[in-house]
Amino acid sequence: DAGVIQSPRHEVTEMGQEVTLRCKPISGHNSLFWYRQTMMRGLELLIYFNNNVPIDDSGMPEDRFSAKMPNASFSTLKIQPSEPRDSAVYFCASNLGTGDTGELFFGEGSRLTVL
Amino acid sequence: AQSVTQLDSQVPVFEEAPVELRCNYSSSVSVYLFWYVQYPNQGLQLLLKYLSGSTLVKGINGFEAEFNKSQTSFHLRKPSVHISDTAEYFCAVSESNYQLIWGAGTKLIIKP
């Protein structure tokens, strides 16, 4: 069984550029999560989708960040324009959704460096 | 509000020695408790979870954890560690909704 697939694994870009991170959740999973991990702040939930609908985006840092889930098998997290403080590892995770007990299946992450 | 405290940011231990990674939480309601492991340059994966029932929970790779309601703790243990256990370990709490509250993580450093 394929796990959660994220791309790119590594991205180096310059300040001001647009960055798009991609995620394919596990087939059959109804919930999708985007997390950000940094040394200073640890793991932060950015946004949570259930059945392709954004349920909680209170963790999205600011308007420069946006996320979409056009269908059950694909999601994107976009940063425009990017800033050096956005440098982090971004994880996508999925699970079965409603009624699930909290077990999350994580992708391997996208390491973003903004110069 | 819920919170999770992992008391040690790093735990060095000799190979084949026992280890305990500590986790305390605060919550006013029943919770589900989790330990996740993150190997270098990888995502997190579930090590074990407590939902209900027996307070001693066994997970993968020989790890176990004990839920102590009176002390609001969920410490992770392994009787004999291996070099391959080198990783960061995260404790997390869920109040039956989608939101997991994460601890800051504990890096397990195995000394040869």
CSV table of C-alpha atoms in Angstrom, one decimal:
chain,number,residue,atom,x,y,z
A,1,ASP,CA,0.0,0.0,0.0
A,2,ALA,CA,1.3,3.4,-0.9
A,3,GLY,CA,1.6,5.8,2.0
A,4,VAL,CA,1.1,9.6,1.9
A,5,ILE,CA,3.1,11.0,-1.0
A,6,GLN,CA,4.6,14.5,-0.9
A,7,SER,CA,6.5,16.4,-3.5
A,8,PRO,CA,9.0,18.0,-3.7
A,9,ARG,CA,11.1,16.5,-1.0
A,10,HIS,CA,13.4,19.5,-1.0
A,11,GLU,CA,12.8,23.0,-2.3
A,12,VAL,CA,15.2,25.9,-2.3
A,13,THR,CA,13.9,29.2,-3.4
A,14,GLU,CA,14.5,32.9,-3.1
A,15,MET,CA,12.5,35.3,-1.1
A,16,GLY,CA,9.5,36.5,-3.0
A,17,GLN,CA,9.0,33.4,-5.1
A,18,GLU,CA,5.9,31.3,-5.2
A,19,VAL,CA,6.2,27.8,-3.6
A,20,THR,CA,3.7,25.0,-4.2
A,21,LEU,CA,3.9,21.8,-2.1
A,22,ARG,CA,1.8,18.8,-3.2
A,23,CYS,CA,0.3,15.9,-1.3
A,24,LYS,CA,-1.5,12.7,-2.3
A,25,PRO,CA,-3.2,11.1,0.7
A,26,ILE,CA,-3.8,7.4,1.3
A,27,SER,CA,-6.6,6.2,-0.8
A,28,GLY,CA,-9.8,5.9,1.2
A,29,HIS,CA,-8.7,8.5,3.8
A,30,ASN,CA,-11.2,11.3,4.2
A,31,SER,CA,-9.2,13.7,6.3
A,32,LEU,CA,-6.0,15.5,5.3
A,33,PHE,CA,-3.8,17.7,7.4
A,34,TRP,CA,-0.9,20.1,6.6
A,35,TYR,CA,1.6,20.5,9.4
A,36,ARG,CA,4.7,22.7,9.6
A,37,GLN,CA,7.7,21.6,11.7
A,38,THR,CA,10.5,24.0,12.9
A,39,MET,CA,13.0,23.8,15.7
A,40,MET,CA,11.5,26.8,17.4
A,41,ARG,CA,7.8,26.0,17.2
A,42,GLY,CA,7.7,22.3,16.8
A,43,LEU,CA,4.8,20.8,15.0
A,44,GLU,CA,2.0,23.2,14.0
A,45,LEU,CA,-1.3,22.3,12.4
A,46,LEU,CA,-1.8,24.6,9.5
A,47,ILE,CA,-5.0,23.4,8.0
A,48,TYR,CA,-7.4,20.4,8.2
A,49,PHE,CA,-9.7,19.1,5.4
A,50,ASN,CA,-12.5,16.6,5.8
A,51,ASN,CA,-14.1,15.2,2.6
A,52,ASN,CA,-12.1,17.8,0.6
A,53,VAL,CA,-13.6,20.8,2.6
A,54,PRO,CA,-11.4,23.0,4.7
A,55,ILE,CA,-12.7,22.6,8.3
A,56,ASP,CA,-10.1,24.5,10.3
A,57,ASP,CA,-7.5,26.9,8.8
A,58,SER,CA,-6.8,28.8,12.0
A,59,GLY,CA,-3.2,27.6,11.9
A,60,MET,CA,-2.5,29.2,8.5
A,61,PRO,CA,0.1,31.9,9.4
A,62,GLU,CA,-1.2,34.7,7.1
A,63,ASP,CA,-2.7,35.4,3.7
A,64,ARG,CA,0.5,34.4,2.0
A,65,PHE,CA,-0.4,30.8,2.7
A,66,SER,CA,-3.3,29.0,0.9
A,67,ALA,CA,-4.3,25.4,0.6
A,68,LYS,CA,-6.6,23.6,-1.7
A,69,MET,CA,-8.0,20.1,-2.0
A,70,PRO,CA,-9.7,19.9,-5.4
A,71,ASN,CA,-10.4,16.1,-5.0
A,72,ALA,CA,-10.0,13.3,-2.6
A,73,SER,CA,-6.5,12.3,-3.9
A,74,PHE,CA,-4.7,15.6,-4.1
A,75,SER,CA,-3.9,18.7,-2.1
A,76,THR,CA,-1.6,21.7,-2.5
A,77,LEU,CA,-0.1,24.2,0.0
A,78,LYS,CA,1.0,27.4,-1.7
A,79,ILE,CA,3.1,30.2,-0.3
A,80,GLN,CA,3.1,33.4,-2.2
A,81,PRO,CA,5.3,35.4,-1.8
A,82,SER,CA,7.7,33.2,0.3
A,83,GLU,CA,9.9,34.6,3.1
A,84,PRO,CA,12.9,33.3,4.8
A,85,ARG,CA,10.9,32.7,8.0
A,86,ASP,CA,8.8,30.2,6.0
A,87,SER,CA,11.8,27.8,5.9
A,88,ALA,CA,10.6,24.6,7.6
A,89,VAL,CA,9.6,21.0,6.9
A,90,TYR,CA,6.0,20.8,5.8
A,91,PHE,CA,4.2,17.5,6.4
A,92,CYS,CA,1.0,16.2,4.9
A,93,ALA,CA,-0.9,13.6,6.9
A,94,SER,CA,-4.2,11.7,6.4
A,95,ASN,CA,-6.5,9.5,8.2
A,96,LEU,CA,-10.0,7.9,7.9
A,97,GLY,CA,-11.7,11.0,9.3
A,98,THR,CA,-14.9,11.2,11.3
A,99,GLY,CA,-14.8,8.7,14.1
A,100,ASP,CA,-11.1,8.1,13.8
A,101,THR,CA,-9.2,8.2,17.0
A,102,GLY,CA,-6.4,10.4,16.0
A,103,GLU,CA,-3.9,8.1,14.3
A,104,LEU,CA,-2.3,10.0,11.5
A,105,PHE,CA,-0.3,8.7,8.6
A,106,PHE,CA,2.4,11.2,7.6
A,107,GLY,CA,4.3,11.7,4.4
A,108,GLU,CA,8.0,12.1,4.4
A,109,GLY,CA,7.8,15.9,4.3
A,110,SER,CA,8.9,18.7,2.0
A,111,ARG,CA,11.9,20.6,3.3
A,112,LEU,CA,11.6,24.2,2.2
A,113,THR,CA,14.5,26.7,2.3
A,114,VAL,CA,13.8,30.3,1.5
A,115,LEU,CA,16.9,32.3,0.9
B,1,ALA,CA,-6.7,24.0,27.7
B,2,GLN,CA,-4.9,20.9,26.9
B,3,SER,CA,-1.2,20.7,26.9
B,4,VAL,CA,1.5,18.1,26.6
B,5,THR,CA,4.9,18.3,28.4
B,6,GLN,CA,7.8,16.2,27.4
B,7,LEU,CA,10.2,16.8,30.2
B,8,ASP,CA,13.4,15.9,28.5
B,9,SER,CA,14.5,17.4,25.2
B,10,GLN,CA,17.3,14.8,24.9
B,11,VAL,CA,17.9,11.4,26.5
B,12,PRO,CA,21.3,9.8,26.0
B,13,VAL,CA,21.5,6.1,26.8
B,14,PHE,CA,23.9,3.3,26.2
B,15,GLU,CA,23.0,0.6,23.7
B,16,GLU,CA,21.1,-2.4,25.3
B,17,ALA,CA,20.2,-0.2,28.4
B,18,PRO,CA,16.6,0.5,29.4
B,19,VAL,CA,15.0,3.8,28.6
B,20,GLU,CA,12.1,5.9,29.7
B,21,LEU,CA,10.8,8.9,27.9
B,22,ARG,CA,8.5,11.0,30.0
B,23,CYS,CA,5.2,12.6,29.0
B,24,ASN,CA,2.7,14.5,31.1
B,25,TYR,CA,-0.5,16.0,29.9
B,26,SER,CA,-3.2,18.3,31.2
B,27,SER,CA,-6.8,17.8,30.2
B,28,SER,CA,-10.2,18.1,31.9
B,29,VAL,CA,-11.8,15.3,29.9
B,30,SER,CA,-11.1,11.8,28.8
B,31,VAL,CA,-8.3,11.7,26.2
B,32,TYR,CA,-6.7,9.5,23.7
B,33,LEU,CA,-2.9,9.3,24.0
B,34,PHE,CA,-0.2,8.6,21.4
B,35,TRP,CA,3.5,8.2,20.9
B,36,TYR,CA,4.9,8.9,17.5
B,37,VAL,CA,8.5,8.3,16.3
B,38,GLN,CA,10.3,10.4,13.8
B,39,TYR,CA,13.5,8.9,12.3
B,40,PRO,CA,16.0,11.3,10.7
B,41,ASN,CA,14.7,13.0,7.6
B,42,GLN,CA,11.4,11.1,7.7
B,43,GLY,CA,7.8,11.7,8.6
B,44,LEU,CA,6.2,10.7,11.9
B,45,GLN,CA,4.8,7.2,12.4
B,46,LEU,CA,2.6,5.8,15.1
B,47,LEU,CA,4.5,3.9,17.8
B,48,LEU,CA,1.5,3.1,20.1
B,49,LYS,CA,-1.8,4.5,21.3
B,50,TYR,CA,-4.0,4.4,24.4
B,51,LEU,CA,-7.7,4.6,23.7
B,52,SER,CA,-9.3,2.8,26.6
B,53,GLY,CA,-9.0,-0.4,28.6
B,54,SER,CA,-5.6,-1.8,29.8
B,55,THR,CA,-3.4,1.0,31.0
B,56,LEU,CA,-0.3,-0.8,29.7
B,57,VAL,CA,0.0,-0.4,25.9
B,58,LYS,CA,2.4,-2.3,23.7
B,59,GLY,CA,3.6,-0.9,20.5
B,60,ILE,CA,6.0,-1.6,17.7
B,61,ASN,CA,9.8,-2.2,18.0
B,62,GLY,CA,9.5,-3.4,21.6
B,63,PHE,CA,8.2,-0.1,23.1
B,64,GLU,CA,5.4,0.1,25.6
B,65,ALA,CA,3.7,2.9,27.6
B,66,GLU,CA,1.7,3.1,30.7
B,67,PHE,CA,-1.3,5.4,31.1
B,68,ASN,CA,-1.5,6.8,34.6
B,69,LYS,CA,-4.7,8.8,35.1
B,70,SER,CA,-3.9,10.1,38.6
B,71,GLN,CA,-0.5,11.4,37.5
B,72,THR,CA,-1.7,12.4,34.1
B,73,SER,CA,1.3,10.7,32.6
B,74,PHE,CA,2.0,8.4,29.6
B,75,HIS,CA,5.6,7.5,29.8
B,76,LEU,CA,7.3,5.4,27.1
B,77,ARG,CA,9.6,2.6,27.9
B,78,LYS,CA,11.8,0.1,26.3
B,79,PRO,CA,13.8,-2.5,28.3
B,80,SER,CA,16.8,-2.6,25.9
B,81,VAL,CA,17.5,0.0,23.2
B,82,HIS,CA,19.3,-0.5,19.9
B,83,ILE,CA,21.2,1.9,17.8
B,84,SER,CA,18.3,1.8,15.3
B,85,ASP,CA,16.0,3.4,18.0
B,86,THR,CA,17.9,6.7,17.4
B,87,ALA,CA,15.0,9.1,16.6
B,88,GLU,CA,12.9,11.8,18.0
B,89,TYR,CA,9.8,10.7,19.9
B,90,PHE,CA,6.6,12.8,20.2
B,91,CYS,CA,3.8,12.4,22.7
B,92,ALA,CA,0.4,13.6,21.6
B,93,VAL,CA,-3.1,14.0,23.1
B,94,SER,CA,-6.5,14.0,21.4
B,95,GLU,CA,-9.9,14.8,22.9
B,96,SER,CA,-11.8,12.7,20.4
B,97,ASN,CA,-11.7,15.3,17.7
B,98,TYR,CA,-9.3,15.9,14.8
B,99,GLN,CA,-7.0,18.1,16.8
B,100,LEU,CA,-3.8,16.5,18.2
B,101,ILE,CA,-1.9,18.5,20.9
B,102,TRP,CA,1.8,17.7,20.5
B,103,GLY,CA,4.7,17.6,22.9
B,104,ALA,CA,7.9,19.3,21.9
B,105,GLY,CA,9.6,16.0,21.3
B,106,THR,CA,12.5,14.0,23.0
B,107,LYS,CA,15.6,13.0,21.0
B,108,LEU,CA,16.8,9.6,22.0
B,109,ILE,CA,20.5,9.4,21.6
B,110,ILE,CA,22.0,5.9,21.7
B,111,LYS,CA,25.6,5.7,22.8
B,112,PRO,CA,27.6,2.7,21.6
